[in-house]
PDB file of C-alpha atoms and ligand atoms in Angstrom:
ATOM      1  CA  ARG A   1      31.391 -38.932  16.875  1.00  0.00           C
ATOM      2  CA  ALA A   2      30.691 -35.163  17.964  1.00  0.00           C
ATOM      3  CA  LYS A   3      32.570 -33.912  14.552  1.00  0.00           C
ATOM      4  CA  GLN A   4      30.446 -35.749  12.809  1.00  0.00           C
ATOM      5  CA  ALA A   5      27.203 -34.615  14.265  1.00  0.00           C
ATOM      6  CA  GLY A   6      28.385 -31.757  13.882  1.00  0.00           C
ATOM      7  CA  ARG A   7      29.825 -31.530   9.984  1.00  0.00           C
ATOM      8  CA  ASN A   8      25.856 -33.320   9.201  1.00  0.00           C
ATOM      9  CA  ARG A   9      24.432 -30.367  10.944  1.00  0.00           C
ATOM     10  CA  ILE A  10      27.007 -27.743   8.572  1.00  0.00           C
ATOM     11  CA  SER A  11      25.185 -29.756   5.763  1.00  0.00           C
ATOM     12  CA  PHE A  12      21.885 -29.938   6.605  1.00  0.00           C
ATOM     13  CA  PHE A  13      21.426 -26.642   7.620  1.00  0.00           C
ATOM     14  CA  SER A  14      23.510 -25.212   4.168  1.00  0.00           C
ATOM     15  CA  ALA A  15      21.358 -28.086   2.401  1.00  0.00           C
ATOM     16  CA  GLU A  16      18.577 -25.512   3.964  1.00  0.00           C
ATOM     17  CA  ILE A  17      19.556 -22.410   2.995  1.00  0.00           C
ATOM     18  CA  GLU A  18      20.838 -23.817  -1.205  1.00  0.00           C
ATOM     19  CA  GLU A  19      17.801 -24.359  -0.913  1.00  0.00           C
ATOM     20  CA  ALA A  20      16.309 -21.450  -0.428  1.00  0.00           C
ATOM     21  CA  ILE A  21      18.198 -19.580  -2.720  1.00  0.00           C
ATOM     22  CA  ARG A  22      17.025 -21.357  -5.032  1.00  0.00           C
ATOM     23  CA  THR A  23      13.536 -21.367  -4.207  1.00  0.00           C
ATOM     24  CA  ARG A  24      14.029 -16.941  -4.552  1.00  0.00           C
ATOM     25  CA  HIS A  25      15.594 -17.902  -7.791  1.00  0.00           C
ATOM     26  CA  THR A  26      13.234 -19.351  -9.363  1.00  0.00           C
ATOM     27  CA  LEU A  27      10.512 -16.929  -7.591  1.00  0.00           C
ATOM     28  CA  ASP A  28      13.099 -13.636  -9.148  1.00  0.00           C
ATOM     29  CA  GLN A  29      12.466 -15.910 -12.846  1.00  0.00           C
ATOM     30  CA  LYS A  30       9.087 -16.084 -12.087  1.00  0.00           C
ATOM     31  CA  MET A  31       8.643 -12.188 -11.868  1.00  0.00           C
ATOM     32  CA  ARG A  32      10.571 -11.134 -14.668  1.00  0.00           C
ATOM     33  CA  GLN A  33       8.111 -12.936 -17.314  1.00  0.00           C
ATOM     34  CA  ALA A  34       5.808 -11.966 -15.344  1.00  0.00           C
ATOM     35  CA  ILE A  35       5.766  -8.323 -15.978  1.00  0.00           C
ATOM     36  CA  GLU A  36       7.531  -9.703 -19.551  1.00  0.00           C
ATOM     37  CA  LEU A  37       4.653 -10.770 -20.187  1.00  0.00           C
ATOM     38  CA  ASP A  38       1.315  -8.439 -18.719  1.00  0.00           C
ATOM     39  CA  ARG A  39       1.156 -10.796 -15.407  1.00  0.00           C
ATOM     40  CA  PHE A  40       0.625  -8.155 -13.451  1.00  0.00           C
ATOM     41  CA  GLU A  41      -3.020  -6.133 -13.042  1.00  0.00           C
ATOM     42  CA  VAL A  42      -4.543  -3.934 -11.085  1.00  0.00           C
ATOM     43  CA  PHE A  43      -7.217  -3.895  -7.777  1.00  0.00           C
ATOM     44  CA  TYR A  44      -8.996  -0.966  -6.076  1.00  0.00           C
ATOM     45  CA  GLN A  45      -9.986  -0.916  -2.608  1.00  0.00           C
ATOM     46  CA  PRO A  46     -13.251   1.038  -1.870  1.00  0.00           C
ATOM     47  CA  LYS A  47     -12.547   3.726   0.040  1.00  0.00           C
ATOM     48  CA  TYR A  48     -15.694   4.904   2.418  1.00  0.00           C
ATOM     49  CA  ASP A  49     -16.585   8.121   3.250  1.00  0.00           C
ATOM     50  CA  THR A  50     -20.025   7.884   5.834  1.00  0.00           C
ATOM     51  CA  ALA A  51     -20.101  11.054   6.394  1.00  0.00           C
ATOM     52  CA  ILE A  52     -21.535  11.564   3.045  1.00  0.00           C
ATOM     53  CA  ASP A  53     -22.659   8.214   2.225  1.00  0.00           C
ATOM     54  CA  THR A  54     -20.680   8.205  -0.940  1.00  0.00           C
ATOM     55  CA  ILE A  55     -17.708   5.918  -2.077  1.00  0.00           C
ATOM     56  CA  ALA A  56     -14.638   9.074  -1.989  1.00  0.00           C
ATOM     57  CA  GLY A  57     -11.548   7.403  -2.852  1.00  0.00           C
ATOM     58  CA  VAL A  58      -9.982   3.788  -3.700  1.00  0.00           C
ATOM     59  CA  GLU A  59      -6.654   2.306  -3.997  1.00  0.00           C
ATOM     60  CA  ALA A  60      -5.035   0.167  -6.321  1.00  0.00           C
ATOM     61  CA  LEU A  61      -3.432  -3.148  -5.298  1.00  0.00           C
ATOM     62  CA  VAL A  62      -1.319  -4.784  -7.485  1.00  0.00           C
ATOM     63  CA  ARG A  63      -2.116  -8.593  -8.555  1.00  0.00           C
ATOM     64  CA  TRP A  64       0.294 -11.338  -9.466  1.00  0.00           C
ATOM     65  CA  ARG A  65      -1.904 -13.299 -11.711  1.00  0.00           C
ATOM     66  CA  ASP A  66       0.065 -16.781 -11.687  1.00  0.00           C
ATOM     67  CA  GLU A  67      -0.641 -18.603 -15.477  1.00  0.00           C
ATOM     68  CA  ASP A  68      -3.425 -21.365 -14.188  1.00  0.00           C
ATOM     69  CA  GLY A  69      -5.405 -18.342 -13.298  1.00  0.00           C
ATOM     70  CA  SER A  70      -4.750 -17.975  -8.752  1.00  0.00           C
ATOM     71  CA  LEU A  71      -3.574 -14.821  -7.841  1.00  0.00           C
ATOM     72  CA  ILE A  72      -0.270 -13.994  -5.914  1.00  0.00           C
ATOM     73  CA  SER A  73      -0.739 -11.844  -3.011  1.00  0.00           C
ATOM     74  CA  PRO A  74       1.752  -8.914  -2.576  1.00  0.00           C
ATOM     75  CA  ALA A  75       3.029  -9.862   0.717  1.00  0.00           C
ATOM     76  CA  GLN A  76       4.173 -12.368  -1.265  1.00  0.00           C
ATOM     77  CA  PHE A  77       6.299 -11.244  -3.823  1.00  0.00           C
ATOM     78  CA  ILE A  78       6.660  -6.827  -2.895  1.00  0.00           C
ATOM     79  CA  PRO A  79       9.968  -7.733  -0.450  1.00  0.00           C
ATOM     80  CA  LEU A  80      11.140  -9.522  -2.912  1.00  0.00           C
ATOM     81  CA  ALA A  81      10.585  -7.187  -5.907  1.00  0.00           C
ATOM     82  CA  GLU A  82      12.028  -5.005  -2.659  1.00  0.00           C
ATOM     83  CA  ASP A  83      15.258  -6.594  -2.934  1.00  0.00           C
ATOM     84  CA  ASN A  84      15.749  -7.676  -6.083  1.00  0.00           C
ATOM     85  CA  GLY A  85      14.745  -3.834  -7.797  1.00  0.00           C
ATOM     86  CA  LEU A  86      11.746  -5.583 -10.217  1.00  0.00           C
ATOM     87  CA  ILE A  87       9.578  -2.515  -6.907  1.00  0.00           C
ATOM     88  CA  ILE A  88      10.319   0.181  -9.574  1.00  0.00           C
ATOM     89  CA  GLN A  89       8.285  -1.962 -12.673  1.00  0.00           C
ATOM     90  CA  ILE A  90       6.217  -2.558 -10.646  1.00  0.00           C
ATOM     91  CA  GLY A  91       5.506   0.947  -9.088  1.00  0.00           C
ATOM     92  CA  ARG A  92       5.348   2.021 -12.500  1.00  0.00           C
ATOM     93  CA  PHE A  93       2.808   0.115 -14.065  1.00  0.00           C
ATOM     94  CA  VAL A  94       0.309   0.291 -10.722  1.00  0.00           C
ATOM     95  CA  MET A  95       0.916   4.456 -10.717  1.00  0.00           C
ATOM     96  CA  ARG A  96       0.395   4.898 -14.526  1.00  0.00           C
ATOM     97  CA  THR A  97      -2.603   2.620 -14.687  1.00  0.00           C
ATOM     98  CA  ALA A  98      -4.256   3.467 -11.580  1.00  0.00           C
ATOM     99  CA  CYS A  99      -4.448   6.866 -12.385  1.00  0.00           C
ATOM    100  CA  LEU A 100      -5.154   6.251 -16.764  1.00  0.00           C
ATOM    101  CA  GLN A 101      -8.540   4.282 -14.604  1.00  0.00           C
ATOM    102  CA  GLY A 102      -8.521   6.936 -12.038  1.00  0.00           C
ATOM    103  CA  VAL A 103      -9.131   9.832 -14.945  1.00  0.00           C
ATOM    104  CA  LYS A 104     -11.516   7.033 -16.423  1.00  0.00           C
ATOM    105  CA  TRP A 105     -13.990   7.012 -13.491  1.00  0.00           C
ATOM    106  CA  HIS A 106     -13.712  11.195 -13.268  1.00  0.00           C
ATOM    107  CA  SER A 107     -14.422  11.378 -16.362  1.00  0.00           C
ATOM    108  CA  GLN A 108     -17.712   9.994 -15.969  1.00  0.00           C
ATOM    109  CA  GLY A 109     -18.303  11.762 -13.213  1.00  0.00           C
ATOM    110  CA  LYS A 110     -17.071  10.148 -10.129  1.00  0.00           C
ATOM    111  CA  LEU A 111     -14.043  12.628  -8.825  1.00  0.00           C
ATOM    112  CA  LEU A 112     -12.621   9.880  -6.436  1.00  0.00           C
ATOM    113  CA  ARG A 113      -9.217  10.107  -4.227  1.00  0.00           C
ATOM    114  CA  ILE A 114      -6.560   7.919  -5.928  1.00  0.00           C
ATOM    115  CA  ALA A 115      -3.872   5.894  -3.168  1.00  0.00           C
ATOM    116  CA  VAL A 116      -1.373   4.654  -4.747  1.00  0.00           C
ATOM    117  CA  ASN A 117       0.802   2.209  -2.497  1.00  0.00           C
ATOM    118  CA  VAL A 118       4.722   3.358  -3.038  1.00  0.00           C
ATOM    119  CA  SER A 119       8.176   1.593  -1.501  1.00  0.00           C
ATOM    120  CA  PRO A 120      11.238   3.284  -0.733  1.00  0.00           C
ATOM    121  CA  ILE A 121      12.627   2.218  -2.984  1.00  0.00           C
ATOM    122  CA  GLN A 122      10.511   4.419  -5.553  1.00  0.00           C
ATOM    123  CA  LEU A 123      10.257   7.129  -3.533  1.00  0.00           C
ATOM    124  CA  MET A 124      14.661   7.351  -2.906  1.00  0.00           C
ATOM    125  CA  GLN A 125      14.949   7.150  -7.035  1.00  0.00           C
ATOM    126  CA  PRO A 126      16.660  10.462  -7.744  1.00  0.00           C
ATOM    127  CA  ASN A 127      13.690  10.239 -10.461  1.00  0.00           C
ATOM    128  CA  PHE A 128      10.983  10.260  -8.852  1.00  0.00           C
ATOM    129  CA  ILE A 129       9.687  13.088  -9.090  1.00  0.00           C
ATOM    130  CA  GLU A 130       9.659  13.862 -12.556  1.00  0.00           C
ATOM    131  CA  PHE A 131       8.224  10.288 -12.774  1.00  0.00           C
ATOM    132  CA  VAL A 132       5.041  11.379 -11.056  1.00  0.00           C
ATOM    133  CA  ARG A 133       5.367  14.825 -12.914  1.00  0.00           C
ATOM    134  CA  ALA A 134       5.212  12.819 -16.240  1.00  0.00           C
ATOM    135  CA  VAL A 135       2.309  10.149 -14.910  1.00  0.00           C
ATOM    136  CA  ILE A 136       0.589  13.102 -14.271  1.00  0.00           C
ATOM    137  CA  ALA A 137       0.397  14.853 -17.766  1.00  0.00           C
ATOM    138  CA  GLU A 138       0.631  11.690 -19.844  1.00  0.00           C
ATOM    139  CA  SER A 139      -2.052  10.688 -17.650  1.00  0.00           C
ATOM    140  CA  GLY A 140      -4.621  14.155 -17.499  1.00  0.00           C
ATOM    141  CA  ILE A 141      -5.464  12.860 -13.642  1.00  0.00           C
ATOM    142  CA  SER A 142      -5.808  16.009 -11.541  1.00  0.00           C
ATOM    143  CA  ASN A 143      -2.388  15.911  -8.810  1.00  0.00           C
ATOM    144  CA  HIS A 144      -4.878  16.971  -6.359  1.00  0.00           C
ATOM    145  CA  LEU A 145      -7.083  13.901  -6.836  1.00  0.00           C
ATOM    146  CA  LEU A 146      -3.544  11.286  -7.048  1.00  0.00           C
ATOM    147  CA  GLU A 147      -2.752  10.832  -3.719  1.00  0.00           C
ATOM    148  CA  LEU A 148       0.571   8.784  -2.204  1.00  0.00           C
ATOM    149  CA  GLU A 149       0.225   5.635   0.751  1.00  0.00           C
ATOM    150  CA  ILE A 150       4.024   5.434   1.963  1.00  0.00           C
ATOM    151  CA  THR A 151       4.883   3.836   5.443  1.00  0.00           C
ATOM    152  CA  GLU A 152       6.734   4.716   7.782  1.00  0.00           C
ATOM    153  CA  SER A 153       9.739   2.762   7.686  1.00  0.00           C
ATOM    154  CA  VAL A 154      10.293   5.747   4.925  1.00  0.00           C
ATOM    155  CA  LEU A 155      10.456   8.784   7.231  1.00  0.00           C
ATOM    156  CA  ALA A 156      12.394   6.612  10.512  1.00  0.00           C
ATOM    157  CA  HIS A 157      15.044   6.640   7.722  1.00  0.00           C
ATOM    158  CA  ASP A 158      14.646  11.097   8.290  1.00  0.00           C
ATOM    159  CA  THR A 159      17.303  12.007   5.634  1.00  0.00           C
ATOM    160  CA  ASN A 160      17.149  15.477   4.318  1.00  0.00           C
ATOM    161  CA  THR A 161      16.529  13.079   0.580  1.00  0.00           C
ATOM    162  CA  ILE A 162      13.260  11.898   1.536  1.00  0.00           C
ATOM    163  CA  LEU A 163      12.131  15.643   3.216  1.00  0.00           C
ATOM    164  CA  GLU A 164      13.470  17.339  -0.421  1.00  0.00           C
ATOM    165  CA  THR A 165      10.907  14.104  -2.093  1.00  0.00           C
ATOM    166  CA  LEU A 166       7.439  14.766  -0.221  1.00  0.00           C
ATOM    167  CA  ASN A 167       8.431  18.408  -0.608  1.00  0.00           C
ATOM    168  CA  ALA A 168       8.376  18.508  -4.107  1.00  0.00           C
ATOM    169  CA  LEU A 169       5.689  16.021  -4.045  1.00  0.00           C
ATOM    170  CA  LYS A 170       3.911  18.651  -2.281  1.00  0.00           C
ATOM    171  CA  ARG A 171       4.312  21.498  -4.508  1.00  0.00           C
ATOM    172  CA  GLU A 172       2.610  19.095  -7.437  1.00  0.00           C
ATOM    173  CA  GLY A 173       0.227  18.626  -5.932  1.00  0.00           C
ATOM    174  CA  VAL A 174      -0.827  15.016  -5.077  1.00  0.00           C
ATOM    175  CA  SER A 175      -0.889  13.571  -1.565  1.00  0.00           C
ATOM    176  CA  ILE A 176       0.696  12.111   0.953  1.00  0.00           C
ATOM    177  CA  ALA A 177      -0.714   9.558   3.456  1.00  0.00           C
ATOM    178  CA  ILE A 178       1.262   7.362   6.103  1.00  0.00           C
ATOM    179  CA  ASP A 179       0.278   3.717   5.880  1.00  0.00           C
ATOM    180  CA  ASP A 180      -0.460   1.114   8.055  1.00  0.00           C
ATOM    181  CA  PHE A 181      -0.332   4.627  11.094  1.00  0.00           C
ATOM    182  CA  GLY A 182       1.120   3.415  14.705  1.00  0.00           C
ATOM    183  CA  THR A 183       2.938  -0.036  13.139  1.00  0.00           C
ATOM    184  CA  GLY A 184       6.306   1.241  12.401  1.00  0.00           C
ATOM    185  CA  TYR A 185       9.714   2.218  14.713  1.00  0.00           C
ATOM    186  CA  SER A 186       9.340   5.885  14.735  1.00  0.00           C
ATOM    187  CA  SER A 187       8.808   9.263  16.075  1.00  0.00           C
ATOM    188  CA  LEU A 188       6.348  11.500  15.980  1.00  0.00           C
ATOM    189  CA  ALA A 189       8.365  14.387  15.794  1.00  0.00           C
ATOM    190  CA  TYR A 190       7.767  13.006  11.616  1.00  0.00           C
ATOM    191  CA  LEU A 191       4.866  14.572  11.495  1.00  0.00           C
ATOM    192  CA  LYS A 192       6.254  17.856  11.807  1.00  0.00           C
ATOM    193  CA  ARG A 193       8.622  17.961   9.860  1.00  0.00           C
ATOM    194  CA  PHE A 194       7.069  15.522   6.760  1.00  0.00           C
ATOM    195  CA  PRO A 195       4.069  17.299   5.122  1.00  0.00           C
ATOM    196  CA  ILE A 196       1.852  14.350   5.696  1.00  0.00           C
ATOM    197  CA  ASP A 197      -1.568  15.522   5.042  1.00  0.00           C
ATOM    198  CA  VAL A 198      -3.169  11.710   5.939  1.00  0.00           C
ATOM    199  CA  LEU A 199      -3.552   9.039   8.391  1.00  0.00           C
ATOM    200  CA  LYS A 200      -3.903   5.605   7.632  1.00  0.00           C
ATOM    201  CA  ILE A 201      -5.090   3.622  10.742  1.00  0.00           C
ATOM    202  CA  ASP A 202      -3.203   0.024  10.986  1.00  0.00           C
ATOM    203  CA  GLN A 203      -6.093  -2.826  10.933  1.00  0.00           C
ATOM    204  CA  SER A 204      -4.099  -4.008  13.034  1.00  0.00           C
ATOM    205  CA  PHE A 205      -5.546  -1.978  16.046  1.00  0.00           C
ATOM    206  CA  VAL A 206      -8.939  -0.767  13.852  1.00  0.00           C
ATOM    207  CA  ARG A 207      -8.681  -5.560  14.294  1.00  0.00           C
ATOM    208  CA  ASP A 208      -8.862  -5.765  17.579  1.00  0.00           C
ATOM    209  CA  MET A 209     -10.175  -2.281  19.134  1.00  0.00           C
ATOM    210  CA  LEU A 210     -14.092  -3.332  20.464  1.00  0.00           C
ATOM    211  CA  VAL A 211     -12.320  -6.449  22.343  1.00  0.00           C
ATOM    212  CA  ASP A 212      -9.608  -5.042  23.027  1.00  0.00           C
ATOM    213  CA  GLN A 213      -8.795  -1.775  25.115  1.00  0.00           C
ATOM    214  CA  LEU A 214      -5.619  -0.893  24.520  1.00  0.00           C
ATOM    215  CA  ASP A 215      -6.442  -1.264  20.680  1.00  0.00           C
ATOM    216  CA  MET A 216      -8.892   1.041  21.199  1.00  0.00           C
ATOM    217  CA  SER A 217      -6.938   3.238  24.116  1.00  0.00           C
ATOM    218  CA  ILE A 218      -5.212   3.355  20.367  1.00  0.00           C
ATOM    219  CA  VAL A 219      -7.253   4.273  17.764  1.00  0.00           C
ATOM    220  CA  GLU A 220      -9.278   7.166  19.859  1.00  0.00           C
ATOM    221  CA  ALA A 221      -5.615   8.720  20.320  1.00  0.00           C
ATOM    222  CA  ILE A 222      -5.073   8.300  16.867  1.00  0.00           C
ATOM    223  CA  THR A 223      -7.851  10.474  16.276  1.00  0.00           C
ATOM    224  CA  MET A 224      -6.590  13.208  17.973  1.00  0.00           C
ATOM    225  CA  LEU A 225      -3.981  13.594  16.730  1.00  0.00           C
ATOM    226  CA  ALA A 226      -5.178  13.691  13.521  1.00  0.00           C
ATOM    227  CA  LYS A 227      -7.464  16.122  14.592  1.00  0.00           C
ATOM    228  CA  GLY A 228      -5.168  18.126  16.230  1.00  0.00           C
ATOM    229  CA  LEU A 229      -2.971  18.095  13.513  1.00  0.00           C
ATOM    230  CA  GLY A 230      -5.902  18.635  10.844  1.00  0.00           C
ATOM    231  CA  LEU A 231      -4.801  15.714   9.303  1.00  0.00           C
ATOM    232  CA  ARG A 232      -7.710  13.510   7.334  1.00  0.00           C
ATOM    233  CA  LEU A 233      -8.175   9.587   8.743  1.00  0.00           C
ATOM    234  CA  VAL A 234      -9.082   6.952   7.496  1.00  0.00           C
ATOM    235  CA  ALA A 235      -9.241   3.669   8.812  1.00  0.00           C
ATOM    236  CA  GLU A 236      -7.900   0.311   7.780  1.00  0.00           C
ATOM    237  CA  GLY A 237      -9.219  -3.051   7.883  1.00  0.00           C
ATOM    238  CA  VAL A 238     -13.089  -2.658   9.144  1.00  0.00           C
ATOM    239  CA  GLU A 239     -14.907  -5.494   8.301  1.00  0.00           C
ATOM    240  CA  THR A 240     -17.819  -4.942  10.802  1.00  0.00           C
ATOM    241  CA  LEU A 241     -20.868  -2.739  11.122  1.00  0.00           C
ATOM    242  CA  GLU A 242     -20.308  -2.281  15.160  1.00  0.00           C
ATOM    243  CA  GLN A 243     -16.479  -1.459  13.950  1.00  0.00           C
ATOM    244  CA  ALA A 244     -17.075   1.053  11.605  1.00  0.00           C
ATOM    245  CA  GLU A 245     -19.830   2.837  14.380  1.00  0.00           C
ATOM    246  CA  ALA A 246     -16.606   3.074  17.091  1.00  0.00           C
ATOM    247  CA  LEU A 247     -14.821   4.911  14.665  1.00  0.00           C
ATOM    248  CA  LYS A 248     -17.922   7.377  13.469  1.00  0.00           C
ATOM    249  CA  ALA A 249     -17.567   7.327  17.121  1.00  0.00           C
ATOM    250  CA  LEU A 250     -14.248   8.691  17.153  1.00  0.00           C
ATOM    251  CA  GLY A 251     -14.608  10.856  14.706  1.00  0.00           C
ATOM    252  CA  CYS A 252     -13.227   9.131  11.855  1.00  0.00           C
ATOM    253  CA  LYS A 253     -15.463   9.280   9.512  1.00  0.00           C
ATOM    254  CA  ILE A 254     -13.307   7.039   6.309  1.00  0.00           C
ATOM    255  CA  MET A 255     -13.428   3.292   6.405  1.00  0.00           C
ATOM    256  CA  GLN A 256     -12.010   1.024   4.253  1.00  0.00           C
ATOM    257  CA  GLY A 257     -12.312  -3.115   4.596  1.00  0.00           C
ATOM    258  CA  TYR A 258     -14.022  -4.982   3.197  1.00  0.00           C
ATOM    259  CA  TYR A 259     -17.356  -4.260   4.830  1.00  0.00           C
ATOM    260  CA  TYR A 260     -17.429  -1.756   2.961  1.00  0.00           C
ATOM    261  CA  GLY A 261     -15.870  -4.032  -0.243  1.00  0.00           C
ATOM    262  CA  ARG A 262     -12.751  -6.042  -0.921  1.00  0.00           C
ATOM    263  CA  PRO A 263     -10.388  -5.021  -3.533  1.00  0.00           C
ATOM    264  CA  GLN A 264     -11.954  -5.975  -6.964  1.00  0.00           C
ATOM    265  CA  PRO A 265     -10.658  -5.397 -10.917  1.00  0.00           C
ATOM    266  CA  ALA A 266     -11.738  -1.841 -12.547  1.00  0.00           C
ATOM    267  CA  GLU A 267     -15.161  -3.511 -13.711  1.00  0.00           C
ATOM    268  CA  GLU A 268     -16.162  -4.744 -11.037  1.00  0.00           C
ATOM    269  CA  MET A 269     -15.311  -1.070  -9.196  1.00  0.00           C
ATOM    270  CA  SER A 270     -17.904   0.462 -11.780  1.00  0.00           C
ATOM    271  CA  LYS A 271     -20.309  -1.662 -11.616  1.00  0.00           C
ATOM    272  CA  LEU A 272     -20.517  -0.460  -7.399  1.00  0.00           C
ATOM    273  CA  LEU A 273     -19.797   3.216  -8.593  1.00  0.00           C
ATOM    274  CA  GLY A 274     -22.104   2.845 -11.177  1.00  0.00           C
ATOM    275  CA  VAL A 275     -20.922   3.772 -13.930  1.00  0.00           C
ATOM    276  CA  SER A 276     -20.323   0.712 -15.765  1.00  0.00           C
TER     277      SER A 276
HETATM  278  P1  C2E B 301      -1.525  -1.791   2.853  1.00  0.00           P
HETATM  279  O1  C2E B 301      -1.320  -0.275   2.237  1.00  0.00           O
HETATM  280  O2  C2E B 301      -1.876  -1.456   3.848  1.00  0.00           O
HETATM  281  O3  C2E B 301      -3.182  -2.659   1.917  1.00  0.00           O
HETATM  282  C1  C2E B 301      -4.251  -2.697   2.632  1.00  0.00           C
HETATM  283  C2  C2E B 301      -4.108  -4.192   3.166  1.00  0.00           C
HETATM  284  O4  C2E B 301      -5.067  -4.704   4.092  1.00  0.00           O
HETATM  285  C3  C2E B 301      -4.661  -4.641   1.517  1.00  0.00           C
HETATM  286  O5  C2E B 301      -3.854  -6.000   1.539  1.00  0.00           O
HETATM  287  C4  C2E B 301      -5.721  -5.443   1.277  1.00  0.00           C
HETATM  288  O6  C2E B 301      -6.797  -6.687   0.866  1.00  0.00           O
HETATM  289  C5  C2E B 301      -5.649  -5.254   3.123  1.00  0.00           C
HETATM  290  N1  C2E B 301      -7.349  -4.989   3.789  1.00  0.00           N
HETATM  291  C6  C2E B 301      -8.097  -4.603   3.064  1.00  0.00           C
HETATM  292  N2  C2E B 301      -9.387  -4.531   3.872  1.00  0.00           N
HETATM  293  C7  C2E B 301      -8.956  -5.769   4.776  1.00  0.00           C
HETATM  294  C8  C2E B 301      -9.577  -5.613   5.432  1.00  0.00           C
HETATM  295  O7  C2E B 301     -10.957  -5.597   5.958  1.00  0.00           O
HETATM  296  N3  C2E B 301      -9.713  -7.203   6.314  1.00  0.00           N
HETATM  297  C9  C2E B 301      -8.283  -8.080   6.118  1.00  0.00           C
HETATM  298  N4  C2E B 301      -7.766  -8.220   7.195  1.00  0.00           N
HETATM  299  N5  C2E B 301      -7.422  -7.155   5.057  1.00  0.00           N
HETATM  300  C10 C2E B 301      -8.551  -6.091   4.515  1.00  0.00           C
HETATM  301  P2  C2E B 301      -3.003  -6.516  -0.143  1.00  0.00           P
HETATM  302  O8  C2E B 301      -3.208  -5.961  -1.235  1.00  0.00           O
HETATM  303  O9  C2E B 301      -2.866  -8.060   0.538  1.00  0.00           O
HETATM  304  O10 C2E B 301      -1.583  -5.352   0.010  1.00  0.00           O
HETATM  305  C11 C2E B 301      -0.858  -6.031   1.411  1.00  0.00           C
HETATM  306  C12 C2E B 301       0.226  -5.347   1.505  1.00  0.00           C
HETATM  307  O11 C2E B 301       0.882  -5.110   0.510  1.00  0.00           O
HETATM  308  C13 C2E B 301      -0.418  -3.407   1.243  1.00  0.00           C
HETATM  309  O12 C2E B 301      -0.855  -3.078   2.673  1.00  0.00           O
HETATM  310  C14 C2E B 301       0.692  -2.571   0.897  1.00  0.00           C
HETATM  311  O13 C2E B 301       1.984  -2.603   2.404  1.00  0.00           O
HETATM  312  C15 C2E B 301       1.885  -3.664  -0.105  1.00  0.00           C
HETATM  313  N6  C2E B 301       1.449  -3.742  -1.413  1.00  0.00           N
HETATM  314  C16 C2E B 301      -0.742  -4.129  -2.291  1.00  0.00           C
HETATM  315  N7  C2E B 301       0.524  -3.375  -3.704  1.00  0.00           N
HETATM  316  C17 C2E B 301       1.280  -2.729  -3.391  1.00  0.00           C
HETATM  317  C18 C2E B 301       2.128  -1.498  -4.640  1.00  0.00           C
HETATM  318  O14 C2E B 301       0.980  -1.844  -5.792  1.00  0.00           O
HETATM  319  N8  C2E B 301       2.521  -1.402  -5.308  1.00  0.00           N
HETATM  320  C19 C2E B 301       3.834  -1.851  -3.005  1.00  0.00           C
HETATM  321  N9  C2E B 301       4.861  -1.129  -3.645  1.00  0.00           N
HETATM  322  N10 C2E B 301       3.450  -2.208  -2.157  1.00  0.00           N
HETATM  323  C20 C2E B 301       1.839  -2.947  -2.591  1.00  0.00           C
HETATM  324 MG1   MG B 302      -1.606   0.618   1.212  1.00  0.00          MG
HETATM  325 MG1   MG B 303      -1.666  -0.532   5.375  1.00  0.00          MG
HETATM  326 MG1   MG B 304      -0.153  -3.122   4.772  1.00  0.00          MG
END
């Protein structure tokens, strides 16, 4: 009987695994199709500079439009795209689209910084610098208005390749931002070693900073760190006026979050900027 139960358990688990593999394979196929059918879109979320009361920049965030018109969130498909390599193509599309849109806004008198998320997989591509250079040349975007958001996990690898890539980007005049700062496994030593321009306080700290003293202390420490190191600072996930006020009081001036605007299509963003 024990043997029987054991066998059942094994087949139960393998059925589950088989199911997971099937689901994954289906999503994989769907993603390839979506690329062919141009089902990916770029949304833009404002970054608001409270010191000058203006939208100073936008973050480009990819969206996948399903056949039924609904949106599939990047949290659902970016990890798979990183595994199956399609993040390279998707990431290229996002950077091209965002730079072209940026140039359009710049020509309309809105000198916004354009921030684009870059996956570690992209950053580790040997031809990544050439790609960025080509996008800058083809779009005509001012290099100093392009900002690449990377996560701490990239820097945890701490390889010479990553260092060389970031230094090369720096030479291209592009800014480097650390996304979700404070959540990754990392040592602060990388702030000395890598050419970083911006820290983005992770939204988890901002969310609870007014109710949890520990989160408040972390936000305070990151603010001081940015000031001491001469880095620009952006708070993510600002949802209320109270959070914005508290951040301002600590010296953080640039805010990103639903309180200032949700990620939205370029046309909506243009309206918000008053250029449509
Ligand atoms: P992220 O780069 O940290 O982007 C911020 C995320 O927080 C976005 O989620 C945004 O919609 C969300 N957010 C902004 N303000 C608020 C707020 O006030 N409250 C809350 N609760 N959330 C807020 P989204 O667009 O779903 O993207 C999730 C993640 O997917 C991004 O996190 C980024 O890591 C990744 N991602 C998005 N687009 C791309 C892309 O083009 N390439 C790559 N490699 N990754 C991307
Ligand atoms: Mg980001
Ligand atoms: Mg983030
Ligand atoms: Mg994130």
